[in-house]
XYZ file of C-alpha atoms in Angstrom:
565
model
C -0.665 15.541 13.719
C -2.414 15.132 10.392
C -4.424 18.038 8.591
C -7.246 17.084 6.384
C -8.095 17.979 3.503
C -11.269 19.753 2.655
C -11.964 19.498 -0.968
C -13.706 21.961 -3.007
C -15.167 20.302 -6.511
C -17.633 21.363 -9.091
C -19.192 17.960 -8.516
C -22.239 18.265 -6.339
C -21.045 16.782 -3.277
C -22.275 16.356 0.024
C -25.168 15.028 -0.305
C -26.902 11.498 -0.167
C -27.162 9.597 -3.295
C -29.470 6.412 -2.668
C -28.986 4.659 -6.341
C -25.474 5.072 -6.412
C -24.929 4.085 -2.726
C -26.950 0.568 -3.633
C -24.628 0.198 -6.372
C -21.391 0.840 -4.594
C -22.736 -0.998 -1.813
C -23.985 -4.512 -4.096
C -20.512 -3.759 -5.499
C -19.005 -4.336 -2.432
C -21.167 -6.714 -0.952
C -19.990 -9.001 -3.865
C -16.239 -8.240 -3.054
C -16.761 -9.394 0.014
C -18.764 -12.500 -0.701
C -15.921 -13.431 -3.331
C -13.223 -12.981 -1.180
C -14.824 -15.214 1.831
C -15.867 -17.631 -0.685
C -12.450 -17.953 -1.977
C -10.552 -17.506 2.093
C -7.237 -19.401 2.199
C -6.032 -21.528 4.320
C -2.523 -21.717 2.719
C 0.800 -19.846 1.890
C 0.515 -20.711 -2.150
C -2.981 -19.742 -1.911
C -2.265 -16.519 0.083
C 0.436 -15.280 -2.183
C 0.709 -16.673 -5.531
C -3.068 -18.134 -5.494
C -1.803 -21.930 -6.078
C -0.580 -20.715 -9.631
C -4.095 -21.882 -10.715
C -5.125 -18.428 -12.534
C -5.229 -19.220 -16.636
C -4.210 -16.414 -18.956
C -7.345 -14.378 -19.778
C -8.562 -14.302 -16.228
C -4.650 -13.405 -15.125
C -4.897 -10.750 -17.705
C -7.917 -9.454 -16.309
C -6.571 -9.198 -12.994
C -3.429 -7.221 -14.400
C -5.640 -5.147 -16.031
C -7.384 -4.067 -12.794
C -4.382 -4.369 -11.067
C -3.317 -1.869 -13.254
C -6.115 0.343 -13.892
C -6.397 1.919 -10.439
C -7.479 5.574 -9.477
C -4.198 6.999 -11.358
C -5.363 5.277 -14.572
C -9.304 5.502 -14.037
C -9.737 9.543 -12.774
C -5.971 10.659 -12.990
C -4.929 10.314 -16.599
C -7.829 12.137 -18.019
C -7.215 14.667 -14.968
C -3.171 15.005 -16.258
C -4.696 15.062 -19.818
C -7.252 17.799 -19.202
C -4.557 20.075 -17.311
C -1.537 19.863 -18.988
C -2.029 18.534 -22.276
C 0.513 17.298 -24.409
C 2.646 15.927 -21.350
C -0.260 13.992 -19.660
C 0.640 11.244 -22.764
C 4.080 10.958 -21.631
C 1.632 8.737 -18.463
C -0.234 6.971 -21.503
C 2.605 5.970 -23.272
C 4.634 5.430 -20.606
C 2.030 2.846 -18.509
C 1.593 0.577 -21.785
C 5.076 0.327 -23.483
C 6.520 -0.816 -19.780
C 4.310 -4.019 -20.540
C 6.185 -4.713 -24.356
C 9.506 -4.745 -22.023
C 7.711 -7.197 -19.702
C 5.849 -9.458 -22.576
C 10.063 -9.539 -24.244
C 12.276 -9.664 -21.441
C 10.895 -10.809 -18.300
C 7.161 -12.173 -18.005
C 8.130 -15.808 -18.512
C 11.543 -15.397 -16.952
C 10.239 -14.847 -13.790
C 7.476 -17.425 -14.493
C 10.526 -19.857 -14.564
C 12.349 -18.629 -11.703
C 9.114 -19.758 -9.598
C 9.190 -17.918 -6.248
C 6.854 -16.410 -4.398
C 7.656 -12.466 -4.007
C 9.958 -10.078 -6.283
C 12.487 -9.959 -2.652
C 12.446 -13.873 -2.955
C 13.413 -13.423 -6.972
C 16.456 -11.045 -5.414
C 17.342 -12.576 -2.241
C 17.852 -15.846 -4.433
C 19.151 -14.797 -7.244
C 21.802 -12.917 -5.069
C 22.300 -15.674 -2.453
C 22.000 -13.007 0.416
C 20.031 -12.042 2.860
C 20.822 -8.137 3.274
C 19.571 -7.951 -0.778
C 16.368 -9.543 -0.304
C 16.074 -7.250 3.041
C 17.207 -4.199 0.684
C 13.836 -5.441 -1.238
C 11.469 -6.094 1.136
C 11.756 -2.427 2.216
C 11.668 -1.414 -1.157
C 8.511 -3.573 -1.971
C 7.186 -1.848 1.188
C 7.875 1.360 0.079
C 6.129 0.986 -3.194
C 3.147 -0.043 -1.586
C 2.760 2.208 0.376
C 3.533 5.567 -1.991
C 1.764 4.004 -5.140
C -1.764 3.295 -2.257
C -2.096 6.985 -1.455
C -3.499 8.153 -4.393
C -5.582 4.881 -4.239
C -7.143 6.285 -0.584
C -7.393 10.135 -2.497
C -9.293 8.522 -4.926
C -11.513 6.802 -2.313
C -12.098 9.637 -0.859
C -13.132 12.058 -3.372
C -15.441 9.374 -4.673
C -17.016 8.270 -1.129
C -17.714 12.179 -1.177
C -19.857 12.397 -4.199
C -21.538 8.896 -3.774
C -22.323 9.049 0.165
C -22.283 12.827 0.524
C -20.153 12.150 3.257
C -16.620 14.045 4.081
C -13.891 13.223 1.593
C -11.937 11.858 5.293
C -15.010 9.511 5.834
C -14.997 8.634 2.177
C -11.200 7.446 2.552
C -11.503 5.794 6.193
C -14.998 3.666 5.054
C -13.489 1.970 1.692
C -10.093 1.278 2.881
C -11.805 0.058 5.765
C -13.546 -2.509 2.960
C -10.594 -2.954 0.776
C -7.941 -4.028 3.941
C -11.147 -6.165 5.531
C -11.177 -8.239 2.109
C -7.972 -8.424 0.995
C -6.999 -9.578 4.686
C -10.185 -12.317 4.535
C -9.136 -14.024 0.668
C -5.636 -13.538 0.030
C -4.095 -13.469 -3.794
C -6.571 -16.310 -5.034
C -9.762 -14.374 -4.133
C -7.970 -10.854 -4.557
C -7.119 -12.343 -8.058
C -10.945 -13.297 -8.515
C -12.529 -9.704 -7.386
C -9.604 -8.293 -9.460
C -11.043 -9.953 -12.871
C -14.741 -9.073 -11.758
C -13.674 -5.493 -10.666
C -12.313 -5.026 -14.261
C -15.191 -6.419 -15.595
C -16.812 -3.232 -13.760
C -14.585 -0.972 -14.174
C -14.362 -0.941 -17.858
C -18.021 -1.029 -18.345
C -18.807 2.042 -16.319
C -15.682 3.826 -17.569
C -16.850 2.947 -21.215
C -20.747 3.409 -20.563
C -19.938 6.543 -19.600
C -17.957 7.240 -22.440
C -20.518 6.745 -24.988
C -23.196 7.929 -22.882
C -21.071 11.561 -23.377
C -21.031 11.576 -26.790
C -24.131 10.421 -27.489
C -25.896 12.587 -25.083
C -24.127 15.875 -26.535
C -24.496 14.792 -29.834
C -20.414 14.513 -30.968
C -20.364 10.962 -31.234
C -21.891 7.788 -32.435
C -20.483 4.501 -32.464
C -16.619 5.088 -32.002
C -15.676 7.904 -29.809
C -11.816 7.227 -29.787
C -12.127 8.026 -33.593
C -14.964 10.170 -34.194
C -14.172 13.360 -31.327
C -11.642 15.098 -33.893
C -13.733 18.008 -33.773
C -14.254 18.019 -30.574
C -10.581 18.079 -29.585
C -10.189 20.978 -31.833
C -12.513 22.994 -29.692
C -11.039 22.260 -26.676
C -7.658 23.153 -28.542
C -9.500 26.181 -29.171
C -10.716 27.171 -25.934
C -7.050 26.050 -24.164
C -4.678 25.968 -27.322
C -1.841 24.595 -24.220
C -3.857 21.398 -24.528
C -1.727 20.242 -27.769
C 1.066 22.402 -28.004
C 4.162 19.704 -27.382
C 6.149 20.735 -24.552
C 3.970 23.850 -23.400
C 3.976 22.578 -19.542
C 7.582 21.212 -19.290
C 10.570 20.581 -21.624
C 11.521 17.334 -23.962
C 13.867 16.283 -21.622
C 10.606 16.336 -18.994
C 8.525 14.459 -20.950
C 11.182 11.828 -22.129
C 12.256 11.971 -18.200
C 8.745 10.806 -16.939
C 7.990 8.410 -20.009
C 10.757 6.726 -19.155
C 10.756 6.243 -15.623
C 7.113 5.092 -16.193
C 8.351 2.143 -19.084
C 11.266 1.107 -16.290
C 9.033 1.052 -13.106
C 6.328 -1.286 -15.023
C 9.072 -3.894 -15.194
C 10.052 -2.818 -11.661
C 6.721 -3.336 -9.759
C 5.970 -6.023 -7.371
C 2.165 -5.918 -7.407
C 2.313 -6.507 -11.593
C 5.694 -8.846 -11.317
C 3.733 -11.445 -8.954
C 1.419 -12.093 -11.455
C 3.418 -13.860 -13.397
C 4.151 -16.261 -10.389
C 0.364 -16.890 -10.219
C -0.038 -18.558 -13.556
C 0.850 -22.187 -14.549
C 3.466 -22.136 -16.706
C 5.755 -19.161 -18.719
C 3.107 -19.512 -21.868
C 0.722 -18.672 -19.161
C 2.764 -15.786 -18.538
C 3.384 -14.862 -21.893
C -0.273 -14.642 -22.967
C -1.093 -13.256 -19.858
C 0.692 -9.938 -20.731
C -0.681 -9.750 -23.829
C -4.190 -10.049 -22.554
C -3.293 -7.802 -19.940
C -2.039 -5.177 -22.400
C -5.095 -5.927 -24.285
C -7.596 -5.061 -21.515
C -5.315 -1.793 -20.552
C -5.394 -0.676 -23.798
C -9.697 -0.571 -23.659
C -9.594 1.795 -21.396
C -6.196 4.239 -22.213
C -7.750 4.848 -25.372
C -10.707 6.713 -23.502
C -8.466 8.818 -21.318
C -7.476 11.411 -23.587
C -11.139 11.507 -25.119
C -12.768 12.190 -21.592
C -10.248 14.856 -21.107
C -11.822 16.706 -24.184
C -15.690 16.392 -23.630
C -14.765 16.729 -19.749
C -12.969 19.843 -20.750
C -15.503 21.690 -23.057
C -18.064 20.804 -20.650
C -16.349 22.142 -17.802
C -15.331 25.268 -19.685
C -19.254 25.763 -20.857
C -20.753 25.221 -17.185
C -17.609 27.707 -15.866
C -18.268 30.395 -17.865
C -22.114 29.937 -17.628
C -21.378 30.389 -13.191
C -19.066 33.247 -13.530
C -20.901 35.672 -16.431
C -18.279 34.829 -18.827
C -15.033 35.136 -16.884
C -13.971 31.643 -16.320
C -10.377 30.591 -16.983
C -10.728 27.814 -18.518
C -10.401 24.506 -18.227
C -7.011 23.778 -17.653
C -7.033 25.854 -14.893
C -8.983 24.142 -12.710
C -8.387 23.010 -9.329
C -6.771 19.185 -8.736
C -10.132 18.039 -7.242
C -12.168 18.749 -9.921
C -9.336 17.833 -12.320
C -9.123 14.375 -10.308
C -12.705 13.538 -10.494
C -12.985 14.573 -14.213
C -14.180 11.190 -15.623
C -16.689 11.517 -12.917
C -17.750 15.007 -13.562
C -17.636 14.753 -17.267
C -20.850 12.218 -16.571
C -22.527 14.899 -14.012
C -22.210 18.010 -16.556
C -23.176 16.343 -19.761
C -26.711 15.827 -17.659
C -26.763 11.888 -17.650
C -28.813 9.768 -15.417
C -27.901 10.042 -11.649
C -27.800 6.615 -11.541
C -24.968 6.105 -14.384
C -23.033 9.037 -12.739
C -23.124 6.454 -9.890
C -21.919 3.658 -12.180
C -19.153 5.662 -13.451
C -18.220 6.462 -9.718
C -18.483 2.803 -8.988
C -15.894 2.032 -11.444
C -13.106 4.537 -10.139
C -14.609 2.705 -6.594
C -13.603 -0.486 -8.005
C -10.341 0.612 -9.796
C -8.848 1.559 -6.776
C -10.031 -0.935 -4.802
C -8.504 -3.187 -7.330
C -4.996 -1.909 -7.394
C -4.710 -1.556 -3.592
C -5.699 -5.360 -3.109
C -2.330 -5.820 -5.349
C -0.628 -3.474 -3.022
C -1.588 -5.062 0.065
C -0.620 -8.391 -0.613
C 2.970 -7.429 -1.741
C 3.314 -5.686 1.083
C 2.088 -8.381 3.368
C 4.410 -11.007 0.947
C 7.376 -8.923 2.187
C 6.953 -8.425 4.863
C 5.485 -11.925 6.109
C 7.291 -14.342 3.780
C 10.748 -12.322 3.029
C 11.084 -10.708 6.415
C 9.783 -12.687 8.964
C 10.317 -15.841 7.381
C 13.169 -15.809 5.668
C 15.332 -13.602 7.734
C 13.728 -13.779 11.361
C 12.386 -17.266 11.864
C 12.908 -19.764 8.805
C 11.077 -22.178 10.837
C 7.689 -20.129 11.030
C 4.460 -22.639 10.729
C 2.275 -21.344 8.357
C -0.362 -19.827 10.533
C 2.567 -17.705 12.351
C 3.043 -16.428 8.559
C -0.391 -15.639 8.017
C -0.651 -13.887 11.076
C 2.029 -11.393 9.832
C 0.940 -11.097 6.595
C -2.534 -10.088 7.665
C -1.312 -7.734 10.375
C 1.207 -5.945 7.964
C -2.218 -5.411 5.818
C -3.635 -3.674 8.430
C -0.920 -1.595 9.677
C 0.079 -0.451 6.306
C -3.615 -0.189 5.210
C -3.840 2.306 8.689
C -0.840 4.214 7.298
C -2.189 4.762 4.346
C -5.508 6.028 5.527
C -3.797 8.615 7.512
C -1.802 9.894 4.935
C -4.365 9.954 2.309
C -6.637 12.323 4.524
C -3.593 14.904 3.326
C -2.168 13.771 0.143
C 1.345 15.424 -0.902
C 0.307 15.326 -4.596
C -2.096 14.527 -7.324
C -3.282 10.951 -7.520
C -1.048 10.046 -10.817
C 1.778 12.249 -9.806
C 2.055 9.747 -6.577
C 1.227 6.889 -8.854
C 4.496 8.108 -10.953
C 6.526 8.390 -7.765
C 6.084 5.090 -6.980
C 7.051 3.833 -10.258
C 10.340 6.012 -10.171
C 11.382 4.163 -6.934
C 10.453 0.700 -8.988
C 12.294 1.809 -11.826
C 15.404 3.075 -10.255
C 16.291 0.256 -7.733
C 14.140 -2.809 -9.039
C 14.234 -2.650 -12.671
C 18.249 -3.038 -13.162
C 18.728 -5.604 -10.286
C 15.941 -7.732 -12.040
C 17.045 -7.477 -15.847
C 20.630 -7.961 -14.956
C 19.924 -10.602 -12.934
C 17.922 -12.551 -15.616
C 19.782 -11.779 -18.289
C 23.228 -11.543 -17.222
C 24.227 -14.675 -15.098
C 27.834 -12.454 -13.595
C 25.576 -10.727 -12.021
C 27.252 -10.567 -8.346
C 25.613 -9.994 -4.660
C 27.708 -6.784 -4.458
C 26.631 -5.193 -7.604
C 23.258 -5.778 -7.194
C 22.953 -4.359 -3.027
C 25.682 -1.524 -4.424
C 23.227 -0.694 -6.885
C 19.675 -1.019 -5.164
C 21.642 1.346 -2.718
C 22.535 3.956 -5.413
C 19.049 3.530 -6.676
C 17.262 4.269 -3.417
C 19.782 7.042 -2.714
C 18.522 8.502 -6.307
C 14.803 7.962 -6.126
C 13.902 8.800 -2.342
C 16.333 11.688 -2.328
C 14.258 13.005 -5.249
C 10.767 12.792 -3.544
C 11.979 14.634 -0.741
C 13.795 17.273 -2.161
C 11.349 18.587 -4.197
C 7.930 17.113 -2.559
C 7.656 16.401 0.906
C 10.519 19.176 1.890
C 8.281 21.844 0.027
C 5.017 19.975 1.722
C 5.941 19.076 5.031
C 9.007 21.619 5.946
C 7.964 24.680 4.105
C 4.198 24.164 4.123
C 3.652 24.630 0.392
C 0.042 23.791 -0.899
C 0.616 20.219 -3.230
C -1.144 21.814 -5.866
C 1.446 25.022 -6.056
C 4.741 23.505 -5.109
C 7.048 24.402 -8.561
C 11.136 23.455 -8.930
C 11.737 26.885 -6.956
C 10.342 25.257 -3.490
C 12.370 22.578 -3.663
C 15.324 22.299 -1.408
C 17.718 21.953 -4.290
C 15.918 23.942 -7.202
C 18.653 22.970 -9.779
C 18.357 19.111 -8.693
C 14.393 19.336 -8.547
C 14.889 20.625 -12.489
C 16.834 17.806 -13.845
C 16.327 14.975 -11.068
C 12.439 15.020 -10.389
C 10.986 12.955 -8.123
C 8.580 11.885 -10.431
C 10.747 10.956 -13.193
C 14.104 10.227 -11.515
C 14.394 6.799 -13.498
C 16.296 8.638 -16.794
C 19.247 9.527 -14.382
C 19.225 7.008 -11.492
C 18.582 3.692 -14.424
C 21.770 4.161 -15.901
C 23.762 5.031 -12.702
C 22.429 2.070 -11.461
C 22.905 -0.195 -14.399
C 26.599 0.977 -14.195
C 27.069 0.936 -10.791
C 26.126 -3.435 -10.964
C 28.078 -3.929 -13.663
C 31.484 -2.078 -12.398
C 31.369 -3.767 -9.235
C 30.371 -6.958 -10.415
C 33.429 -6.900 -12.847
C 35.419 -6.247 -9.708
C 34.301 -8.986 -7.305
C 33.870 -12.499 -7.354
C 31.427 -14.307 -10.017
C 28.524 -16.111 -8.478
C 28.046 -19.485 -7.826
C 27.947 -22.244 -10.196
C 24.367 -22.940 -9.076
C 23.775 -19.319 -9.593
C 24.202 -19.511 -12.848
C 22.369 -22.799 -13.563
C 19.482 -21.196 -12.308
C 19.763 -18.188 -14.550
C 20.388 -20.483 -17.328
C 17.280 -22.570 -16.399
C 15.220 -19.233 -16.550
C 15.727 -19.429 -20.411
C 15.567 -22.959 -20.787
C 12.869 -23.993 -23.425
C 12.261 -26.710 -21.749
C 8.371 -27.045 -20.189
C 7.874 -26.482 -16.603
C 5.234 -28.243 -14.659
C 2.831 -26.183 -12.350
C 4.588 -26.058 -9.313
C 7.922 -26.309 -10.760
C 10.554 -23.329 -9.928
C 13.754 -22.830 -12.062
C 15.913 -24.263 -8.431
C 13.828 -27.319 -8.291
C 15.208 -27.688 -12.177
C 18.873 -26.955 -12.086
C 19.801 -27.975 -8.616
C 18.822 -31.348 -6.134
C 19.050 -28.747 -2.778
C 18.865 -25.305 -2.974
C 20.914 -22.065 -3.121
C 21.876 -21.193 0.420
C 21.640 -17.348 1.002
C 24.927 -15.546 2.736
C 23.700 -13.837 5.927
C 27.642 -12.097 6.205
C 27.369 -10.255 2.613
């Protein structure tokens, strides 16, 4: 049976907001109309959106792709309440994205598929790998769009003044409707007008702050100096180094956040959406470019969210508050949010600024959805059940696995085991350990074998699921700790919960896995000659025309999976 959560939040909740339910409703009213307008018809227009999308509107869509709950409400929530180490999510989320824009973006441009299990399944000529990553791409999805549905929720609270379950069950009820109705081409279209929203309420809200309070004028990422060293002085924790966990912690989680940005499906289709590997290219860097807009305002709503919070706290309790970095997840998940409501702004721009975390996570769990319907439609069904399946027989699946993993989701974000960008991080652990060294390898190193790279997604899920359970849902689920208090000590291996986390198990399972590939592959047969003329062809400088796919370039028939591996 599943408990809900009741949330308790400094935000006034509960009650019925009628200008910020008119926006959130014109919001998604327009969603709606965008994704009917653009309805497919087709496979390529389902999942790669006829790799029509040009480079600034692509790199709009990563960047709402990208900015979902964990980046819109979480960071400044990880900022605010443990300081120093909620960077290691900053710098984490946007250096992944230099390894991309280097290493892979145009790579996987030129390899041409449709899904990151089609990039592995090929690349690997066997059907057990690409199974190995359809269940890993379903996986993701699902882990990394249950702090999407937490953020839902606590926003459908404050803007409906309805129950944070309602809140969660109403806009994934929107979000799966849509995504299920337009597919990638008119998910990729809300995606560059949801960023378009999100950024302006995250940034109207912003200035609106400063201004309001009188700390800043016309550049708040520059000009809140003094600020910060208020809040430094109220919560000096907030910018001590290392004060919540050790270097090897924040290293640990920076890293497994760089690794699982190259690992992700949701952000690695992209690439296969676009035209051409310049496409791709410049797509990442606009991309980057848009993130970067809004990381830079994380760290600065963390401050005036955190004085703020620590004025109105002391002002309810007669001058015994704790502080700020002390305060409960909810309110530390809707800081952005609340930041708006204390400084005294406009109920109608605390709506925008709602809107936007509305449309961030509505953004990100479009992605989510159609990866997870890819997988399970094109790389499951098709590929390994019935490789004759019409088109309408794949639609059919894809849309239904949208719904039942959409359902899922719900139901599990009515309870969430963690905070919003602590289950954003888990997710990009499991990317990191069992995607990100099957895909570099197997672009960059043509020797690459079948054997090595299942022996090694194997290893990696071993590493990364083990993790999660030991020290989240055994605590959560066996033991009955509260999310919020679970430490290494609940864990069912303290010691491994320490130096393995299952936020951050990427530093230890990355190069396990990376060795694990290359010993076996050493030790069994090379690939295929047409193997490696399609790796080769993935670095060819050579154009590519639209629908052109590294196989169509290096070989007359195609690579025939193994189904014995």
């Amino acid at each position: 049976m599943i408990e809900v959560v009741l949330l308790d939040t400094a935000l006034e909740v509960d009650q019925f907001r009628l200008v910020p339910t008119i926006l959130v409703a014109a919001m998604l009213t327009l969603f709606l109309g965008i994704g009917y307008f653009f309805r497919v018809a087709a496979v390529d227009e389902l999942w790669v959106a006829g790799r029509s999308i040009g480079p600034v509107e692509n790199g709009m869509a990563i960047g709402a792709n990208w900015m979902s709950a964990a980046s819109y409400l979480g960071v400044a929530a990880l900022v605010a309440t443990v300081g120093y180490f909620g960077l290691a999510y900053v710098v984490g989320w946007t250096t992944g994205y230099f390894l991309l824009l280097i290493f892979m973006a145009a790579q996987f441009r030129r390899f041409g598929k449709y899904t990151a299990p089609d990039f592995v399944g090929d690349r690997f000529y066997s059907s057990r790998a690409r199974a190995i990553a359809a269940f890993t791409t379903l996986a993701i999805a699902f882990v990394y769009a249950i702090g999407q549905a937490s953020g839902m929720g606590l926003m459908g609270r404050y803007i409906f003044g309805v129950s944070y379950e309602v809140g969660v069950i109403l806009l994934m009820a929107v979000t799966i409707g849509y995504v299920v109705l337009s597919g990638m081409l008119g998910t990729t279209k809300n995606m560059a007008v949801q960023y378009i929203i999100l950024i302006i309420a995250f940034t109207v809200g912003l200035y609106a702050t400063g201004w309001s309070q009188g700390w800043t004028t016309v550049f708040p990422y520059l000009e809140a100096g003094s600020e910060t060293a208020a809040a430094a002085d109220i919560e000096t924790q907030l910018v001590e180094p290392f004060a919540f966990t050790s270097y090897y912690g924040w290293i640990a989680l920076a890293f497994s956040l760089i690794v699982g940005t190259c690992g992700l499906p949701h952000v690695l289709v992209r690439f296969y959406t676009v035209e051409n590997e310049r496409t791709a290219r410049w797509s990442t860097v606009w991309g980057l470019f848009f993130i970067c807009i809004l990381y830079w305002g994380t760290a600065i709503y963390a401050v005036f969210g955190g004085i703020l919070y620590d004025e109105s706290s002391l002002a309810a309790t007669g001058g015994e508050g704790e502080g700020f970095m002390h305060m409960s997840g909810e309110d530390a998940d809707a800081l952005v949010v609340l930041t708006t409501e204390l400084a005294g702004l406009p109920e109608w721009l605390v709506g925008l600024v709602a809107a936007g975390a509305v449309a961030a996570a509505l953004a990100t769990t479009a992605g989510l959805f159609i990866t997870a319907s890819s997988a399970a439609a094109h790389d499951i069904y098709t590929n390994l059940y019935k490789p004759n399946a019409t088109q309408r027989e794949q639609m059919i699946v894809g849309r239904s696995t949208i719904l039942a993993v959409g359902i899922l989701v719900t139901l599990i974000g009515l309870n969430p085991p963690a905070l919003i960008g602590e289950l954003v991080a888990m997710a990009f652990a499991i990317a990191g350990c069992i995607f990100f060294p099957v895909f570099f390898l197997g672009l960059w190193w043509e020797n690459t074998t079948r054997e090595g790279a299942i022996a090694g997604m194997l290893v990696g899920m071993f590493i990364s699921f083990g993790a999660i359970i030991n020290d989240t849902i055994y605590p959560m689920y066996i033991e009955g700790v509260d999310p919020a208090n679970i430490e290494a000590a609940d864990a069912l291996i303290p010691t491994l919960a320490e130096t393995v986390p299952g936020v951050s198990s990427a530093l230890v399972g990355v190069p396990i896995v990376f060795a694990v590939i290359i010993g076996v592959s050493f030790v069994t047969e090379d690939p295929p000659e047409d193997v490696k003329r399609l790796v080769r062809q993935c670095h060819s400088p050579e154009p590519m025309d639209q629908m052109d796919s590294a196989e169509d370039v290096a070989t007359d028939g195609g690579i025939e999976e193994s189904s014995d591996d």
